[in-house]
C-alpha cells in the first residue's frame, strides 16, 4: 500500500512537471548583461550597450557568429589567437557604425575617444 502511494505521488509530480513545462515553461533566452565594458587594451575600456544593440539589430548572430554568448570570450579568443587584436572593433563595431552613418542612419561612435574611455587614475 505504501509503495502504491509513493508511486502515485511520483507519477503526480511527473505529470505536474510536464504540465508546467508545457504551460509557459518555454526556455527563456539568456540575453546577457544590459551593459558590458569591453577591455580595449592600451586605449582604455569600451562601454558597450548590449541590450540596446539587441533591440536595434534583433539578430544575435550579427555579432555572435564570430564569438559565442559568453562573458570575457573576446579576450579569451584574442589570447588564444582565434581572434586578432582589434578584429571585433574593426570588423564589427566600427564597420557597422561607419556603414550606418554612410546610409544616413542613426549610428554609434566612429572615433577612438568616443568608444574608448580613459581609465580612472
Ligand atoms: C552588436 C553585437 C552584439 C549583438 C547583436 C548581440 N551581442 Fe551578445 N555580446 C556581445 C559582446 C561584445 C559580448 C561580450 C563578449 C565578451 O565579454 O568578450 C556579448 C555577450 C553576450 C552574453 C554573455 C555575457 C553575459 O552577460 O552573460 C550573452 C548571454 C549574450 N551576449 C547574448 C546575446 C543574445 C541572446 C543576443 C541576441 C538577442 C545578443 N547577445 C546579441 C555583442 C553582441
Ligand atoms: C566603435 C567603437 C570603437 C572605436 C571607434 C574604436 N575602438 Fe578600439 N576597440 C574597440 C573594442 C570593442 C575593442 C576590443 C575588441 C577588439 O580588440 O577587437 C577595441 C580594442 C582596441 C585596442 C586593443 C587591441 C589589443 O588587443 O591590444 C586598441 C589599441 C584600440 N582599440 C585602439 C583604437 C584606436 C586607436 C581607435 C581610433 C582610430 C579605436 N580603437 C577606435 C572599440 C572601438
Ligand atoms: C551591425 C551594426 C552594429 C554593430 C556590429 C555594433 N553597433 Fe554599436 N550601434 C549600432 C547602431 C545602429 C547604433 C545606434 C543605436 C540607436 O541610436 O538606437 C549603435 C550605437 C552604439 C553606441 C552609442 C549608444 C548611445 O546610446 O549613444 C555605442 C557606444 C556603440 N554602439 C558601441 C558599439 C561597440 C563597442 C560595438 C562592438 C562590440 C558595436 N557598437 C557594434 C550598430 C552597431
Short mmCIF file of N, CA and C and ligand atoms in Angstrom, two decimals:
data_model
loop_
_atom_site.label_atom_id
_atom_site.label_comp_id
_atom_site.label_asym_id
_atom_site.label_seq_id
_atom_site.Cartn_x
_atom_site.Cartn_y
_atom_site.Cartn_z
N UNK A 1 0.83 -1.21 0.00
CA UNK A 1 0.00 0.00 0.00
C UNK A 1 0.87 1.26 0.00
N UNK A 2 1.86 1.31 0.89
CA UNK A 2 2.74 2.48 0.96
C UNK A 2 3.47 2.67 -0.37
N UNK A 3 3.93 1.53 -0.91
CA UNK A 3 4.63 1.59 -2.19
C UNK A 3 3.71 2.20 -3.25
N UNK A 4 2.46 1.80 -3.24
CA UNK A 4 1.49 2.30 -4.21
C UNK A 4 1.32 3.81 -4.09
N UNK A 5 1.19 4.26 -2.85
CA UNK A 5 1.00 5.71 -2.63
C UNK A 5 2.22 6.47 -3.14
N UNK A 6 3.40 5.89 -2.84
CA UNK A 6 4.63 6.54 -3.28
C UNK A 6 4.64 6.65 -4.80
N UNK A 7 4.33 5.57 -5.49
CA UNK A 7 4.33 5.57 -6.95
C UNK A 7 3.35 6.60 -7.48
N UNK A 8 2.21 6.67 -6.80
CA UNK A 8 1.20 7.63 -7.22
C UNK A 8 1.71 9.06 -7.10
N UNK A 9 2.40 9.31 -5.99
CA UNK A 9 2.95 10.64 -5.76
C UNK A 9 3.99 10.99 -6.83
N UNK A 10 4.84 10.00 -7.13
CA UNK A 10 5.88 10.22 -8.15
C UNK A 10 5.21 10.54 -9.49
N UNK A 11 4.20 9.75 -9.83
CA UNK A 11 3.51 9.95 -11.09
C UNK A 11 2.88 11.34 -11.14
N UNK A 12 2.25 11.74 -10.03
CA UNK A 12 1.59 13.04 -9.98
C UNK A 12 2.62 14.15 -10.17
N UNK A 13 3.78 13.99 -9.52
CA UNK A 13 4.83 15.01 -9.64
C UNK A 13 5.28 15.13 -11.08
N UNK A 14 5.46 13.98 -11.74
CA UNK A 14 5.92 13.98 -13.13
C UNK A 14 4.90 14.68 -14.03
N UNK A 15 3.63 14.36 -13.82
CA UNK A 15 2.59 14.97 -14.63
C UNK A 15 2.60 16.48 -14.41
N UNK A 16 2.71 16.88 -13.15
CA UNK A 16 2.71 18.29 -12.82
C UNK A 16 3.88 19.01 -13.51
N UNK A 17 5.07 18.39 -13.43
CA UNK A 17 6.26 18.99 -14.04
C UNK A 17 6.04 19.13 -15.54
N UNK A 18 5.49 18.07 -16.15
CA UNK A 18 5.25 18.11 -17.60
C UNK A 18 4.31 19.23 -17.97
N UNK A 19 3.24 19.35 -17.18
CA UNK A 19 2.26 20.39 -17.48
C UNK A 19 2.87 21.78 -17.32
N UNK A 20 3.69 21.96 -16.25
CA UNK A 20 4.24 23.30 -16.07
C UNK A 20 5.24 23.66 -17.16
N UNK A 21 5.93 22.65 -17.70
CA UNK A 21 6.83 22.94 -18.83
C UNK A 21 6.00 23.35 -20.04
N UNK A 22 4.91 22.60 -20.27
CA UNK A 22 4.06 22.89 -21.43
C UNK A 22 3.42 24.27 -21.33
N UNK A 23 3.07 24.66 -20.09
CA UNK A 23 2.40 25.95 -19.91
C UNK A 23 3.39 27.05 -19.60
N UNK A 24 4.01 27.63 -20.60
CA UNK A 24 4.84 28.81 -20.35
C UNK A 24 6.18 28.51 -19.74
N UNK A 25 6.56 27.26 -19.68
CA UNK A 25 7.89 26.94 -19.19
C UNK A 25 8.90 26.92 -20.34
N UNK A 26 8.54 27.53 -21.47
CA UNK A 26 9.44 27.58 -22.62
C UNK A 26 10.77 28.18 -22.18
N UNK A 27 11.89 27.61 -22.63
CA UNK A 27 13.19 28.10 -22.17
C UNK A 27 13.34 29.60 -22.46
N UNK A 28 13.73 30.34 -21.44
CA UNK A 28 13.88 31.78 -21.59
C UNK A 28 15.28 32.03 -22.16
N UNK A 29 15.36 32.84 -23.20
CA UNK A 29 16.65 33.14 -23.81
C UNK A 29 17.47 34.00 -22.86
N UNK A 30 18.73 33.62 -22.68
CA UNK A 30 19.63 34.41 -21.84
C UNK A 30 20.20 35.54 -22.69
N UNK A 31 19.78 36.76 -22.39
CA UNK A 31 20.21 37.90 -23.19
C UNK A 31 21.49 38.53 -22.68
N UNK A 32 22.03 38.00 -21.58
CA UNK A 32 23.28 38.54 -21.05
C UNK A 32 23.07 39.91 -20.43
N UNK A 33 24.17 40.52 -20.03
CA UNK A 33 24.11 41.81 -19.33
C UNK A 33 23.64 42.92 -20.26
N UNK A 34 22.94 43.90 -19.70
CA UNK A 34 22.46 45.05 -20.47
C UNK A 34 23.63 45.93 -20.90
N UNK A 35 24.55 46.11 -19.99
CA UNK A 35 25.72 46.96 -20.25
C UNK A 35 26.97 46.12 -20.03
N UNK A 36 27.89 46.15 -20.99
CA UNK A 36 29.13 45.38 -20.87
C UNK A 36 30.30 46.35 -21.09
N UNK A 37 31.33 46.23 -20.28
CA UNK A 37 32.53 47.02 -20.54
C UNK A 37 33.60 46.11 -21.12
N UNK A 38 33.97 46.37 -22.37
CA UNK A 38 34.94 45.51 -23.05
C UNK A 38 36.34 46.06 -22.84
N UNK A 39 37.31 45.17 -22.58
CA UNK A 39 38.69 45.63 -22.44
C UNK A 39 39.18 46.18 -23.79
N UNK A 40 39.79 47.36 -23.78
CA UNK A 40 40.25 47.97 -25.04
C UNK A 40 41.74 48.21 -25.07
N UNK A 41 42.48 47.36 -24.38
CA UNK A 41 43.95 47.43 -24.39
C UNK A 41 44.46 48.78 -23.89
N UNK A 42 45.52 49.25 -24.53
CA UNK A 42 46.18 50.49 -24.11
C UNK A 42 45.28 51.71 -24.29
N UNK A 43 44.30 51.62 -25.16
CA UNK A 43 43.45 52.77 -25.47
C UNK A 43 42.37 52.98 -24.40
N UNK A 44 42.21 52.00 -23.51
CA UNK A 44 41.22 52.14 -22.44
C UNK A 44 39.95 51.36 -22.73
N UNK A 45 39.14 51.08 -21.69
CA UNK A 45 37.95 50.23 -21.83
C UNK A 45 36.86 50.84 -22.71
N UNK A 46 36.01 49.96 -23.23
CA UNK A 46 34.96 50.36 -24.16
C UNK A 46 33.59 49.97 -23.60
N UNK A 47 32.80 50.95 -23.16
CA UNK A 47 31.44 50.63 -22.69
C UNK A 47 30.57 50.25 -23.89
N UNK A 48 29.81 49.16 -23.72
CA UNK A 48 29.02 48.63 -24.83
C UNK A 48 27.59 48.37 -24.39
N UNK A 49 26.62 49.15 -24.89
CA UNK A 49 25.22 48.93 -24.53
C UNK A 49 24.65 47.72 -25.27
N UNK A 50 24.75 46.56 -24.64
CA UNK A 50 24.42 45.26 -25.25
C UNK A 50 22.94 45.16 -25.62
N UNK A 51 22.06 45.43 -24.65
CA UNK A 51 20.62 45.27 -24.93
C UNK A 51 20.12 46.29 -25.95
N UNK A 52 20.69 47.48 -25.93
CA UNK A 52 20.30 48.48 -26.93
C UNK A 52 20.60 47.94 -28.33
N UNK A 53 21.74 47.28 -28.49
CA UNK A 53 22.09 46.68 -29.79
C UNK A 53 21.16 45.52 -30.13
N UNK A 54 20.82 44.72 -29.12
CA UNK A 54 19.90 43.60 -29.37
C UNK A 54 18.56 44.12 -29.87
N UNK A 55 18.06 45.16 -29.23
CA UNK A 55 16.76 45.73 -29.61
C UNK A 55 16.81 46.31 -31.01
N UNK A 56 17.92 46.96 -31.33
CA UNK A 56 18.06 47.63 -32.62
C UNK A 56 18.32 46.62 -33.74
N UNK A 57 19.20 45.65 -33.48
CA UNK A 57 19.67 44.76 -34.55
C UNK A 57 18.90 43.44 -34.62
N UNK A 58 18.27 43.04 -33.50
CA UNK A 58 17.46 41.83 -33.38
C UNK A 58 18.26 40.52 -33.55
N UNK A 59 18.97 40.36 -34.65
CA UNK A 59 19.67 39.11 -34.91
C UNK A 59 20.97 39.00 -34.09
N UNK A 60 20.99 38.08 -33.16
CA UNK A 60 22.15 37.89 -32.29
C UNK A 60 23.39 37.50 -33.10
N UNK A 61 23.19 36.76 -34.18
CA UNK A 61 24.31 36.21 -34.95
C UNK A 61 25.13 37.27 -35.66
N UNK A 62 24.58 38.47 -35.83
CA UNK A 62 25.35 39.56 -36.44
C UNK A 62 26.69 39.67 -35.71
N UNK A 63 26.67 39.54 -34.40
CA UNK A 63 27.90 39.57 -33.61
C UNK A 63 28.35 38.18 -33.19
N UNK A 64 27.40 37.36 -32.75
CA UNK A 64 27.79 36.10 -32.11
C UNK A 64 28.13 34.99 -33.09
N UNK A 65 28.15 35.27 -34.38
CA UNK A 65 28.70 34.29 -35.32
C UNK A 65 30.22 34.27 -35.18
N UNK A 66 30.78 35.37 -34.67
CA UNK A 66 32.23 35.49 -34.54
C UNK A 66 32.73 34.98 -33.19
N UNK A 67 31.89 35.07 -32.15
CA UNK A 67 32.26 34.61 -30.81
C UNK A 67 30.99 34.22 -30.06
N UNK A 68 31.07 33.19 -29.21
CA UNK A 68 29.87 32.71 -28.51
C UNK A 68 29.33 33.71 -27.49
N UNK A 69 28.16 33.40 -26.97
CA UNK A 69 27.48 34.27 -26.00
C UNK A 69 28.04 33.98 -24.61
N UNK A 70 29.24 34.46 -24.35
CA UNK A 70 29.92 34.17 -23.09
C UNK A 70 30.72 35.38 -22.65
N UNK A 71 30.61 35.75 -21.38
CA UNK A 71 31.34 36.90 -20.85
C UNK A 71 32.85 36.67 -20.95
N UNK A 72 33.58 37.65 -21.43
CA UNK A 72 35.04 37.58 -21.49
C UNK A 72 35.59 36.79 -22.67
N UNK A 73 34.70 36.35 -23.57
CA UNK A 73 35.14 35.44 -24.64
C UNK A 73 36.03 36.13 -25.68
N UNK A 74 35.81 37.44 -25.90
CA UNK A 74 36.64 38.15 -26.89
C UNK A 74 38.10 38.15 -26.44
N UNK A 75 38.31 38.48 -25.17
CA UNK A 75 39.68 38.45 -24.62
C UNK A 75 40.26 37.05 -24.69
N UNK A 76 39.44 36.07 -24.33
CA UNK A 76 39.88 34.67 -24.35
C UNK A 76 40.34 34.28 -25.76
N UNK A 77 39.53 34.63 -26.74
CA UNK A 77 39.84 34.31 -28.14
C UNK A 77 41.06 35.08 -28.64
N UNK A 78 41.22 36.32 -28.18
CA UNK A 78 42.37 37.11 -28.60
C UNK A 78 43.65 36.49 -28.04
N UNK A 79 43.59 36.04 -26.80
CA UNK A 79 44.75 35.40 -26.17
C UNK A 79 45.09 34.09 -26.89
N UNK A 80 44.05 33.36 -27.27
CA UNK A 80 44.25 32.07 -27.94
C UNK A 80 44.62 32.24 -29.42
N UNK A 81 44.45 33.46 -29.96
CA UNK A 81 44.75 33.70 -31.36
C UNK A 81 43.59 33.38 -32.29
N UNK A 82 42.45 33.00 -31.72
CA UNK A 82 41.25 32.72 -32.52
C UNK A 82 40.71 34.01 -33.13
N UNK A 83 40.86 35.11 -32.40
CA UNK A 83 40.51 36.44 -32.91
C UNK A 83 41.78 37.29 -32.91
N UNK A 84 41.93 38.09 -33.96
CA UNK A 84 43.06 39.02 -33.98
C UNK A 84 42.74 40.22 -33.11
N UNK A 85 43.79 40.91 -32.66
CA UNK A 85 43.58 42.15 -31.93
C UNK A 85 42.84 43.12 -32.83
N UNK A 86 41.89 43.85 -32.28
CA UNK A 86 41.09 44.86 -32.99
C UNK A 86 40.17 44.26 -34.06
N UNK A 87 40.09 42.94 -34.14
CA UNK A 87 39.24 42.33 -35.18
C UNK A 87 37.77 42.66 -34.94
N UNK A 88 37.32 42.52 -33.70
CA UNK A 88 35.93 42.82 -33.37
C UNK A 88 35.67 44.31 -33.59
N UNK A 89 36.60 45.12 -33.11
CA UNK A 89 36.48 46.57 -33.25
C UNK A 89 36.35 46.96 -34.74
N UNK A 90 37.28 46.46 -35.58
CA UNK A 90 37.29 46.87 -36.98
C UNK A 90 36.21 46.19 -37.82
N UNK A 91 36.00 44.90 -37.59
CA UNK A 91 35.09 44.13 -38.46
C UNK A 91 33.64 44.18 -38.01
N UNK A 92 33.41 44.57 -36.75
CA UNK A 92 32.02 44.66 -36.29
C UNK A 92 31.69 46.10 -35.91
N UNK A 93 32.15 46.53 -34.75
CA UNK A 93 31.74 47.82 -34.18
C UNK A 93 31.90 48.96 -35.19
N UNK A 94 33.13 49.26 -35.56
CA UNK A 94 33.41 50.43 -36.38
C UNK A 94 32.85 50.26 -37.79
N UNK A 95 32.96 49.05 -38.32
CA UNK A 95 32.47 48.78 -39.68
C UNK A 95 30.98 49.10 -39.77
N UNK A 96 30.22 48.59 -38.84
CA UNK A 96 28.77 48.80 -38.87
C UNK A 96 28.42 50.26 -38.64
N UNK A 97 29.06 50.88 -37.66
CA UNK A 97 28.75 52.29 -37.37
C UNK A 97 29.04 53.17 -38.59
N UNK A 98 30.16 52.90 -39.27
CA UNK A 98 30.52 53.71 -40.45
C UNK A 98 29.50 53.52 -41.58
N UNK A 99 29.08 52.26 -41.77
CA UNK A 99 28.12 51.95 -42.82
C UNK A 99 26.79 52.64 -42.56
N UNK A 100 26.32 52.57 -41.31
CA UNK A 100 25.04 53.20 -40.95
C UNK A 100 25.11 54.70 -41.19
N UNK A 101 26.24 55.27 -40.81
CA UNK A 101 26.45 56.72 -40.95
C UNK A 101 26.39 57.09 -42.45
N UNK A 102 27.06 56.28 -43.26
CA UNK A 102 27.10 56.50 -44.70
C UNK A 102 25.68 56.44 -45.28
N UNK A 103 24.88 55.53 -44.76
CA UNK A 103 23.50 55.38 -45.23
C UNK A 103 22.56 56.42 -44.62
N UNK A 104 23.13 57.33 -43.85
CA UNK A 104 22.32 58.39 -43.24
C UNK A 104 21.45 57.93 -42.09
N UNK A 105 21.81 56.78 -41.51
CA UNK A 105 21.03 56.24 -40.39
C UNK A 105 21.69 56.57 -39.05
N UNK A 106 20.93 56.37 -38.01
CA UNK A 106 21.46 56.54 -36.66
C UNK A 106 22.55 55.51 -36.44
N UNK A 107 23.69 55.95 -35.92
CA UNK A 107 24.80 55.01 -35.74
C UNK A 107 25.51 55.25 -34.42
N UNK A 108 26.41 54.38 -34.10
CA UNK A 108 27.23 54.55 -32.90
C UNK A 108 28.49 55.31 -33.25
N UNK A 109 29.38 55.50 -32.27
CA UNK A 109 30.60 56.28 -32.47
C UNK A 109 31.56 55.66 -33.48
N UNK A 110 32.34 56.52 -34.14
CA UNK A 110 33.33 56.05 -35.11
C UNK A 110 34.72 56.60 -34.79
N UNK A 111 34.84 57.38 -33.74
CA UNK A 111 36.16 57.90 -33.38
C UNK A 111 36.66 57.25 -32.08
N UNK A 112 37.98 57.11 -32.00
CA UNK A 112 38.62 56.40 -30.89
C UNK A 112 38.08 56.83 -29.53
N UNK A 113 38.14 58.12 -29.27
CA UNK A 113 37.83 58.64 -27.93
C UNK A 113 36.35 58.53 -27.57
N UNK A 114 35.50 58.32 -28.58
CA UNK A 114 34.06 58.18 -28.28
C UNK A 114 33.74 56.75 -27.83
N UNK A 115 34.58 55.80 -28.21
CA UNK A 115 34.38 54.41 -27.77
C UNK A 115 35.24 54.08 -26.57
N UNK A 116 36.52 54.43 -26.66
CA UNK A 116 37.46 54.11 -25.57
C UNK A 116 37.43 55.23 -24.54
N UNK A 117 37.10 54.87 -23.31
CA UNK A 117 37.13 55.88 -22.27
C UNK A 117 38.43 55.73 -21.48
N UNK A 118 38.93 56.84 -21.03
CA UNK A 118 40.19 56.79 -20.26
C UNK A 118 39.93 56.12 -18.93
N UNK A 119 40.86 55.28 -18.53
CA UNK A 119 40.72 54.63 -17.22
C UNK A 119 40.98 55.65 -16.12
N UNK A 120 40.16 55.54 -15.08
CA UNK A 120 40.30 56.47 -13.95
C UNK A 120 41.59 56.16 -13.21
N UNK A 121 42.31 57.23 -12.88
CA UNK A 121 43.58 57.01 -12.20
C UNK A 121 43.46 57.39 -10.74
C1 LIG B 1 26.35 44.26 -31.62
C2 LIG B 1 26.91 42.98 -31.17
C3 LIG B 1 26.07 42.03 -30.37
C4 LIG B 1 24.79 41.59 -30.61
C5 LIG B 1 23.88 41.94 -31.77
C6 LIG B 1 24.48 40.67 -29.54
N1 LIG B 1 25.53 40.56 -28.68
FE1 LIG B 1 25.63 39.35 -27.02
N2 LIG B 1 27.54 40.03 -26.67
C7 LIG B 1 28.22 40.94 -27.44
C8 LIG B 1 29.51 41.22 -26.83
C9 LIG B 1 30.55 42.16 -27.36
C10 LIG B 1 29.56 40.42 -25.66
C11 LIG B 1 30.70 40.35 -24.63
C12 LIG B 1 31.75 39.35 -25.02
C13 LIG B 1 32.92 39.39 -24.08
O1 LIG B 1 32.74 39.72 -22.89
O2 LIG B 1 34.03 39.06 -24.50
C14 LIG B 1 28.31 39.68 -25.60
C15 LIG B 1 27.99 38.77 -24.59
C16 LIG B 1 26.81 38.05 -24.51
C17 LIG B 1 26.49 37.10 -23.47
C18 LIG B 1 27.39 36.70 -22.31
C19 LIG B 1 27.61 37.84 -21.37
C20 LIG B 1 26.64 37.90 -20.26
O3 LIG B 1 26.37 38.99 -19.76
O4 LIG B 1 26.11 36.83 -19.85
C21 LIG B 1 25.23 36.61 -23.73
C22 LIG B 1 24.47 35.60 -22.92
C23 LIG B 1 24.78 37.26 -24.95
N3 LIG B 1 25.77 38.12 -25.40
C24 LIG B 1 23.56 37.03 -25.55
C25 LIG B 1 23.10 37.69 -26.69
C26 LIG B 1 21.80 37.44 -27.31
C27 LIG B 1 20.78 36.43 -26.82
C28 LIG B 1 21.73 38.28 -28.39
C29 LIG B 1 20.57 38.46 -29.34
C30 LIG B 1 19.26 38.71 -28.75
C31 LIG B 1 22.98 39.05 -28.45
N4 LIG B 1 23.77 38.66 -27.41
C32 LIG B 1 23.26 40.00 -29.41
C33 LIG B 1 27.78 41.52 -28.61
C34 LIG B 1 26.54 41.36 -29.17
C1 LIG B 2 33.00 51.60 -32.17
C2 LIG B 2 33.90 51.56 -31.05
C3 LIG B 2 35.38 51.66 -31.25
C4 LIG B 2 36.07 52.64 -31.93
C5 LIG B 2 35.51 53.81 -32.75
C6 LIG B 2 37.47 52.36 -31.73
N1 LIG B 2 37.60 51.24 -30.97
FE1 LIG B 2 39.39 50.36 -30.43
N2 LIG B 2 38.40 48.78 -29.64
C7 LIG B 2 37.03 48.67 -29.55
C8 LIG B 2 36.71 47.38 -28.99
C9 LIG B 2 35.32 46.83 -28.74
C10 LIG B 2 37.93 46.73 -28.72
C11 LIG B 2 38.14 45.32 -28.12
C12 LIG B 2 37.89 44.24 -29.17
C13 LIG B 2 38.98 44.09 -30.20
O1 LIG B 2 40.19 44.08 -29.88
O2 LIG B 2 38.64 43.97 -31.40
C14 LIG B 2 38.99 47.63 -29.13
C15 LIG B 2 40.34 47.37 -29.00
C16 LIG B 2 41.33 48.31 -29.24
C17 LIG B 2 42.74 48.14 -28.88
C18 LIG B 2 43.33 46.92 -28.16
C19 LIG B 2 43.77 45.86 -29.10
C20 LIG B 2 44.54 44.78 -28.35
O3 LIG B 2 44.01 43.71 -28.13
O4 LIG B 2 45.68 45.05 -27.96
C21 LIG B 2 43.39 49.28 -29.27
C22 LIG B 2 44.88 49.58 -29.09
C23 LIG B 2 42.41 50.14 -29.89
N3 LIG B 2 41.17 49.52 -29.85
C24 LIG B 2 42.67 51.38 -30.44
C25 LIG B 2 41.75 52.18 -31.11
C26 LIG B 2 42.08 53.38 -31.85
C27 LIG B 2 43.49 53.97 -31.98
C28 LIG B 2 40.92 53.87 -32.37
C29 LIG B 2 40.71 55.07 -33.28
C30 LIG B 2 41.41 55.05 -34.54
C31 LIG B 2 39.85 52.98 -31.93
N4 LIG B 2 40.40 51.96 -31.18
C32 LIG B 2 38.51 53.15 -32.23
C33 LIG B 2 36.10 49.62 -29.93
C34 LIG B 2 36.37 50.76 -30.66
C1 LIG B 3 25.56 45.71 -37.13
C2 LIG B 3 25.67 47.04 -36.61
C3 LIG B 3 26.37 47.34 -35.28
C4 LIG B 3 27.39 46.66 -34.66
C5 LIG B 3 28.06 45.38 -35.10
C6 LIG B 3 27.74 47.42 -33.50
N1 LIG B 3 26.94 48.53 -33.39
FE1 LIG B 3 27.06 49.97 -31.94
N2 LIG B 3 25.44 50.88 -32.72
C7 LIG B 3 24.76 50.49 -33.85
C8 LIG B 3 23.62 51.37 -34.07
C9 LIG B 3 22.63 51.27 -35.22
C10 LIG B 3 23.66 52.31 -33.02
C11 LIG B 3 22.66 53.44 -32.76
C12 LIG B 3 21.59 52.83 -31.88
C13 LIG B 3 20.50 53.80 -31.52
O1 LIG B 3 20.69 55.00 -31.61
O2 LIG B 3 19.45 53.31 -31.12
C14 LIG B 3 24.80 51.98 -32.19
C15 LIG B 3 25.18 52.69 -31.06
C16 LIG B 3 26.32 52.45 -30.30
C17 LIG B 3 26.76 53.26 -29.18
C18 LIG B 3 26.10 54.53 -28.68
C19 LIG B 3 24.97 54.24 -27.76
C20 LIG B 3 24.24 55.50 -27.35
O3 LIG B 3 23.13 55.39 -26.86
O4 LIG B 3 24.78 56.59 -27.51
C21 LIG B 3 27.90 52.67 -28.69
C22 LIG B 3 28.74 53.15 -27.52
C23 LIG B 3 28.17 51.51 -29.51
N3 LIG B 3 27.18 51.40 -30.48
C24 LIG B 3 29.24 50.66 -29.33
C25 LIG B 3 29.45 49.50 -30.08
C26 LIG B 3 30.54 48.57 -29.86
C27 LIG B 3 31.62 48.73 -28.79
C28 LIG B 3 30.40 47.57 -30.76
C29 LIG B 3 31.25 46.34 -30.95
C30 LIG B 3 31.39 45.46 -29.82
C31 LIG B 3 29.22 47.87 -31.57
N4 LIG B 3 28.68 49.06 -31.14
C32 LIG B 3 28.76 47.08 -32.61
C33 LIG B 3 25.08 49.45 -34.68
C34 LIG B 3 26.08 48.51 -34.45
#
